[in-house]
Coordinates of C-alpha atoms in Angstrom, one line a residue:
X1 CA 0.0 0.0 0.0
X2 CA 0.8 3.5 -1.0
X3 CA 1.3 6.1 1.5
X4 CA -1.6 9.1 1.2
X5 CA 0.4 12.2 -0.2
X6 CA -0.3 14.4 2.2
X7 CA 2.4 15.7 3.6
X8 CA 2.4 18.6 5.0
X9 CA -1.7 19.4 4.3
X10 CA -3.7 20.8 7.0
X11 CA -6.5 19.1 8.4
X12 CA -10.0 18.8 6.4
X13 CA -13.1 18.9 8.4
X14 CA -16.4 17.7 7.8
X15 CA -20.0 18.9 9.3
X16 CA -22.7 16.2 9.1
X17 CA -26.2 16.0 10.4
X18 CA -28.4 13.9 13.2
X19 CA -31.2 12.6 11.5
X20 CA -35.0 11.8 12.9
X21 CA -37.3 9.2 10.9
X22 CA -40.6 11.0 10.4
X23 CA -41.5 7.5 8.8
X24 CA -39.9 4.2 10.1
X25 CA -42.0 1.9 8.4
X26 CA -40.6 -2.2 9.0
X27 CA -41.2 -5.2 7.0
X28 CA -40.9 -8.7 7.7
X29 CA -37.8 -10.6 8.8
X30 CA -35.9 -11.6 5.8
X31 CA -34.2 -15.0 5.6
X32 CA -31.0 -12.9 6.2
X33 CA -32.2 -11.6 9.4
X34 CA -32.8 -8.3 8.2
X35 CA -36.1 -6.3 7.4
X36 CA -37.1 -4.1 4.8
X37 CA -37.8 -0.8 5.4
X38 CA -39.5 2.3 3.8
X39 CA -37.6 4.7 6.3
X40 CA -38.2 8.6 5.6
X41 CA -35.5 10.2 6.8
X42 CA -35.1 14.4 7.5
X43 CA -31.8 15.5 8.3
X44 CA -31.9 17.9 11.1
X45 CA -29.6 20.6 12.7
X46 CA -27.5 18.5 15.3
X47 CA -24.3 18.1 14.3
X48 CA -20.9 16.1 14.7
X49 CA -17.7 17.6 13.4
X50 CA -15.3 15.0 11.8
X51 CA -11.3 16.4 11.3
X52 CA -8.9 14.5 9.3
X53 CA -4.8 15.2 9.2
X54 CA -2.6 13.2 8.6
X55 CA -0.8 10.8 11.1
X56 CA 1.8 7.8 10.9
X57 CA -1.7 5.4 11.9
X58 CA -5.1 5.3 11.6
X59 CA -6.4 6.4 15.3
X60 CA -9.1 8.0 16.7
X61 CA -10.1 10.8 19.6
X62 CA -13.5 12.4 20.3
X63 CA -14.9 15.1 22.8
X64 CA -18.1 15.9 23.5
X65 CA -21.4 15.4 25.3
X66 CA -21.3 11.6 26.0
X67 CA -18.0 11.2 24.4
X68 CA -16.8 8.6 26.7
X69 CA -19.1 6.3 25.4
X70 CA -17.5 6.4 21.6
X71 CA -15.7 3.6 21.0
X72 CA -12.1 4.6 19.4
X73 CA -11.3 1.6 18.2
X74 CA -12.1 -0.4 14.6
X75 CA -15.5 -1.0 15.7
X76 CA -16.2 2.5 15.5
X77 CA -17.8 3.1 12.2
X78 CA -15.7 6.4 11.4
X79 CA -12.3 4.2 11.4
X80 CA -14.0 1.6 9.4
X81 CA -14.7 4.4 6.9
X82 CA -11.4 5.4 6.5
X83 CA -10.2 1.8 6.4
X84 CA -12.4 1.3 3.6
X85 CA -11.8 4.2 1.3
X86 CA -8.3 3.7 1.9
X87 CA -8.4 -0.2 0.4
X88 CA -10.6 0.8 -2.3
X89 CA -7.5 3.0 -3.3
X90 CA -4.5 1.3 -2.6
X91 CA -3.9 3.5 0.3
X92 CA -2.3 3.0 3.7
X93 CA -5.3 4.7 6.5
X94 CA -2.5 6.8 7.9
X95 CA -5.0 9.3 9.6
X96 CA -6.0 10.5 12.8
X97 CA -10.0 11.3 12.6
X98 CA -11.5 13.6 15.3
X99 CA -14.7 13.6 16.2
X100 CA -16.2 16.7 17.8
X101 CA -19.7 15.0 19.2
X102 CA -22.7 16.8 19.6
X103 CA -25.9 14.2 18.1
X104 CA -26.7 12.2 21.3
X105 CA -24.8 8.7 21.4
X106 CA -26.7 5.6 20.8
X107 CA -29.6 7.6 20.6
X108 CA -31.9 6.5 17.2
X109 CA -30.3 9.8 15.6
X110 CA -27.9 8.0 13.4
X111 CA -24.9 10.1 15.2
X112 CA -22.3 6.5 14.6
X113 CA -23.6 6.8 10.7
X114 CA -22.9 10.4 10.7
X115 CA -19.1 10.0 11.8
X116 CA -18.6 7.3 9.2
X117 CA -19.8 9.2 6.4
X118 CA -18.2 12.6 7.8
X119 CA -15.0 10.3 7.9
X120 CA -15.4 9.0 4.6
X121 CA -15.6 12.6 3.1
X122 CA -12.7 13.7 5.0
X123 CA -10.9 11.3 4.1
X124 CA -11.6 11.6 0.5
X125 CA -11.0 15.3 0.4
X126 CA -7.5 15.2 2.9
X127 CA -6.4 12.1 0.2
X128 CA -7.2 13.6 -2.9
X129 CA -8.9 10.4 -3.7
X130 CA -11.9 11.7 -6.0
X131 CA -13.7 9.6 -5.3
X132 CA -17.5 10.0 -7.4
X133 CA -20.7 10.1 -5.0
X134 CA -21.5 7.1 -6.2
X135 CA -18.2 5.2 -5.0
X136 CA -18.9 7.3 -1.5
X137 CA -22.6 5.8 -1.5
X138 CA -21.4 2.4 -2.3
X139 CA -19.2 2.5 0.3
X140 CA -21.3 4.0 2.9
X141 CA -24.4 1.3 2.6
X142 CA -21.7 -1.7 3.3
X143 CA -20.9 0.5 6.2
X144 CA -24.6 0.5 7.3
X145 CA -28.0 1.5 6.8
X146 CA -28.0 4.8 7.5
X147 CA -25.1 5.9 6.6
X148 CA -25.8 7.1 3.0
X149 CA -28.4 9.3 4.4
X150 CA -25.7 10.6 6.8
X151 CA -23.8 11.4 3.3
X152 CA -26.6 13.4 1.4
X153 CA -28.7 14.6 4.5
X154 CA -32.4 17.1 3.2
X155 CA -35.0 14.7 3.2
X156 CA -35.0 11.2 1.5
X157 CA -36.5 7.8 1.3
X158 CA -35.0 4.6 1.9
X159 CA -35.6 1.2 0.7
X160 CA -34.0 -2.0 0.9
X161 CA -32.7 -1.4 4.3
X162 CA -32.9 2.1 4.2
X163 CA -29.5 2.3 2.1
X164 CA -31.3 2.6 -1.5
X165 CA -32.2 6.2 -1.3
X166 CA -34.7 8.5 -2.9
X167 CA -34.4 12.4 -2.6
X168 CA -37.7 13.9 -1.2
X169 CA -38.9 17.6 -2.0
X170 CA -39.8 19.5 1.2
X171 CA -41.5 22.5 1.6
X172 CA -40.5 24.5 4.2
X173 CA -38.9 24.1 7.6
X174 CA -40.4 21.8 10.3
X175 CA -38.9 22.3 13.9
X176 CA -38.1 20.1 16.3
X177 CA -37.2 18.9 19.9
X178 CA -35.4 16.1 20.8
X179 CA -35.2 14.7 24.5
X180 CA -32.0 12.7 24.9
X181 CA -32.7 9.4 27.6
X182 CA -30.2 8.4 29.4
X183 CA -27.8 5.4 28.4
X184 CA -28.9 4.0 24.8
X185 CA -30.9 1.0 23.1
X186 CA -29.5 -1.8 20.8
X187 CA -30.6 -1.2 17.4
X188 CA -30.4 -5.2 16.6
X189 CA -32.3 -5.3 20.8
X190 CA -34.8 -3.4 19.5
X191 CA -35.7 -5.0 16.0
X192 CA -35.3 -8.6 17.5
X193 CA -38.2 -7.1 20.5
X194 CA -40.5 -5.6 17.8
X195 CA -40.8 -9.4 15.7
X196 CA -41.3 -10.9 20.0
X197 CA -44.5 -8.5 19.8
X198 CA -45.4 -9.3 16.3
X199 CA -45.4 -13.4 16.9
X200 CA -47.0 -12.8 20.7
X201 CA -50.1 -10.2 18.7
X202 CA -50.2 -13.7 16.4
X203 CA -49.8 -10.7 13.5
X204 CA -46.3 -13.1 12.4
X205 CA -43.0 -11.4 12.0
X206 CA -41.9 -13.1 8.3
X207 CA -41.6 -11.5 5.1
X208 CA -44.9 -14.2 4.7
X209 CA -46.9 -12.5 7.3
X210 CA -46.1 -8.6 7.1
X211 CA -47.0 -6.7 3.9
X212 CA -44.4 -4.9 2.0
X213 CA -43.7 -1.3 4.0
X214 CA -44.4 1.4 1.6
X215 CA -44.5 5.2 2.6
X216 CA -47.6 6.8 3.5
X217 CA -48.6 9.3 1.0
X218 CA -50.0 12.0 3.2
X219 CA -47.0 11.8 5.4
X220 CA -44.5 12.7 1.7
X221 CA -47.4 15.3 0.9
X222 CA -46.8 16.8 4.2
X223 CA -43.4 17.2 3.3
X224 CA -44.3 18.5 0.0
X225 CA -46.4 21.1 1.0
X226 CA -44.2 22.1 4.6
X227 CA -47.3 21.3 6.5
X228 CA -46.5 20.9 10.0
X229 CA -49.8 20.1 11.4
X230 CA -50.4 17.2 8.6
X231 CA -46.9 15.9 8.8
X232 CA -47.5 15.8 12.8
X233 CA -50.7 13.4 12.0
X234 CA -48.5 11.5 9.7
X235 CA -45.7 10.6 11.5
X236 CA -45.0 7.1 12.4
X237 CA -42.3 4.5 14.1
X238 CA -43.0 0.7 13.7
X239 CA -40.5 0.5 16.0
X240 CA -42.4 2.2 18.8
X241 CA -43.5 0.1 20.6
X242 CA -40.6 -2.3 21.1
X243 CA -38.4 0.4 22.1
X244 CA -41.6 1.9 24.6
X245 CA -41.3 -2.6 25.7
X246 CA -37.3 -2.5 26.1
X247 CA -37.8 1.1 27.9
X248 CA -41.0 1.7 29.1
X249 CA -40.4 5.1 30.8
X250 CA -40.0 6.4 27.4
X251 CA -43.6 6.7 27.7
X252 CA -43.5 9.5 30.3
X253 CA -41.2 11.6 28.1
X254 CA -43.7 11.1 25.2
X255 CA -46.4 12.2 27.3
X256 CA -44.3 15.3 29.0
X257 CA -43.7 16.8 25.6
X258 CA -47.4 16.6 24.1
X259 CA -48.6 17.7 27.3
X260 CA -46.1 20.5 27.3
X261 CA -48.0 21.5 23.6
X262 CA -46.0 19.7 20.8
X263 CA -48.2 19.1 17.7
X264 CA -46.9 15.3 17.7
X265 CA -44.4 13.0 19.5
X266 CA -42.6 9.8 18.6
X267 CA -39.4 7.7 19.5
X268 CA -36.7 8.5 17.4
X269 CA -35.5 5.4 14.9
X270 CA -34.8 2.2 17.2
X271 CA -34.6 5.1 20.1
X272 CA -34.0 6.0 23.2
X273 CA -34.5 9.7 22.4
X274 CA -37.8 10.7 21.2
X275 CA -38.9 13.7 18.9
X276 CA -41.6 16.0 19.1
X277 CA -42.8 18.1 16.3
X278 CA -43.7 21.6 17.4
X279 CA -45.0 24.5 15.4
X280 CA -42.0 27.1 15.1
X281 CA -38.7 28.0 17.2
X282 CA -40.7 29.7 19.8
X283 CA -42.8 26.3 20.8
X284 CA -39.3 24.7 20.7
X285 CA -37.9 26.4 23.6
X286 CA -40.9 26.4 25.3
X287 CA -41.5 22.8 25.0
X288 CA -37.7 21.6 25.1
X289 CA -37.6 23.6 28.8
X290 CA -40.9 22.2 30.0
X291 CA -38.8 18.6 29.3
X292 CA -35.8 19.8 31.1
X293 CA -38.0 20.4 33.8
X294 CA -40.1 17.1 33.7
X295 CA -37.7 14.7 35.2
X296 CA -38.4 12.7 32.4
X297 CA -35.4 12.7 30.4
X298 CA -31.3 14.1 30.4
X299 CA -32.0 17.0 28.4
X300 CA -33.8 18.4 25.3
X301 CA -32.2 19.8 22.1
X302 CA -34.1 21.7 20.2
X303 CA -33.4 21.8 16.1
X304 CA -34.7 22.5 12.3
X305 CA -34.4 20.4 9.5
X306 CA -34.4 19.5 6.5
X307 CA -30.5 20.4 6.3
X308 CA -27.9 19.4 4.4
X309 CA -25.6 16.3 4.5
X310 CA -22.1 15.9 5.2
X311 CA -20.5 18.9 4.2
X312 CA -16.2 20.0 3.9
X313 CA -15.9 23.1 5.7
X314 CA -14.1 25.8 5.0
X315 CA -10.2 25.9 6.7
X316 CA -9.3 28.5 9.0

């Protein structure tokens, strides 16, 4: 393997987005163990910062809210990212990737997707790999599911399992709070919990038993049209109610942030934090404070989305 040329270059740093599922809609288990999903994502303004120089190895640090809980070894998605890119081009992953960590940990907000694909484009830029979009895509689904969303951020379907993507239009801005639980919830925990529910409802859990998911089309119309009040009737998580099973004083939070006035409220992805749709900035603060104030949860974040993806910011 080649060294990167890169001697001398300053550091390249990359902004990239939380995400919330506005739909998280969950097929059958596949033969693989997996489930298709129609998962419609909207990036939102929480952000980790990803900085790539150059180093004799690859190795990792982070700060942040909750950054002792980042692994900074290979199973952490951002040095498999690098790894990756690096092999596809001969290259030895001679970096050291920072990770400046704002979107809660292990928190259904995709913020382990969002360092991969924030250290794949740093990567690519510090490198001078060039790579296409579609090389960075290609790479980012083997890294996971939500990963290419990560990448391209706004507002997007995704099939398959959630890698195949489809831009959405949106119409305006929809604002958001987000109250971050404490400790997190196994993604692969809370898929295996919500098949438990579907075989105990006698609904099945197979591909043979559960229709195909498809969006709903007054939740992409929502979007469409910037609608808060109809995307708030629209929005909805298969995966609710195992996470509300695996953690069932999510149900609290939920109920802390309607009652505090949000137009709608639902667990973020595979969870623990939740989301709560609210009418404008103004609701935000008032609802993310009445949550601070509940007892119910860590904290509440308050942000707007759709935004974009991973984006190179300027040096200096």
């Amino acid at each position: 393997m080649s060294r990167p040329d890169s001697t001398g270059a300053p550091g390249t740093t990359v902004r990239v987005p939380a995400k919330v599922n506005v739909q998280l809609a969950v097929g059958g288990r596949r033969p693989d163990g997996f489930h298709d999903l129609a998962n419609v994502f909207l990036a939102v303004g929480l952000y980790d910062e990803v900085t790539a120089t150059p180093a004799d190895a690859l190795t990792l640090t982070c700060t942040g809210p909750d950054a002792d809980q980042v692994p900074l070894d290979d199973t952490n998605l951002a040095a498999r990212a690098a790894r990756a890119l690096a092999a596809r081009h001969g290259l030895d992953p001679a970096v050291h990737l920072h990770i400046a960590k704002d979107i809660p940990v292990a928190g259904g907000m995709a913020g382990g997707s969002a360092d991969a694909a924030g250290a794949l484009l740093a990567c690519d830029t510090l490198w001078g790999t060039g790579a296409t979009q579609d090389e960075l895509l290609a790479i980012c689904a083997e890294l996971g599911s939500d990963v290419p969303f990560s990448l391209v951020g706004g507002a997007a379907l995704g099939r398959g399992r959630g890698e195949l993507l489809e831009p959405l239009p949106v119409g305006g801005t929809f604002h958001w709070v987000f109250a971050v639980a404490d400790g997190g919830l196994s993604t692969p925990a809370v898929y295996k919990e919500c098949d438990r529910l579907r075989d105990a409802s006698g609904a099945g859990a197979t591909t043979a038993d559960i229709p195909d998911p498809e969006p709903s089309p007054a939740l992409l119309d929502a979007l469409r049209t910037g609608d808060a009040t109809a995307l708030a009737a629209a929005l909805d998580n298969d995966l609710q109610a195992a996470a509300l099973s695996l953690r069932p004083s999510l149900a609290a939070t939920l109920a802390a942030g309607t009652d505090a006035g949000a137009l709608a409220a639902l667990v973020s992805g595979s969870g623990p934090t939740t989301a709560f749709l609210v009418a404008d900035a103004d609701q935000a603060d008032r609802v993310a404070a009445a949550l601070r104030a509940s007892g119910t949860c860590r904290t509440a974040r308050t942000a707007a989305g759709p935004v974009p993806g991973a984006t190179v910011l300027p040096q200096g």
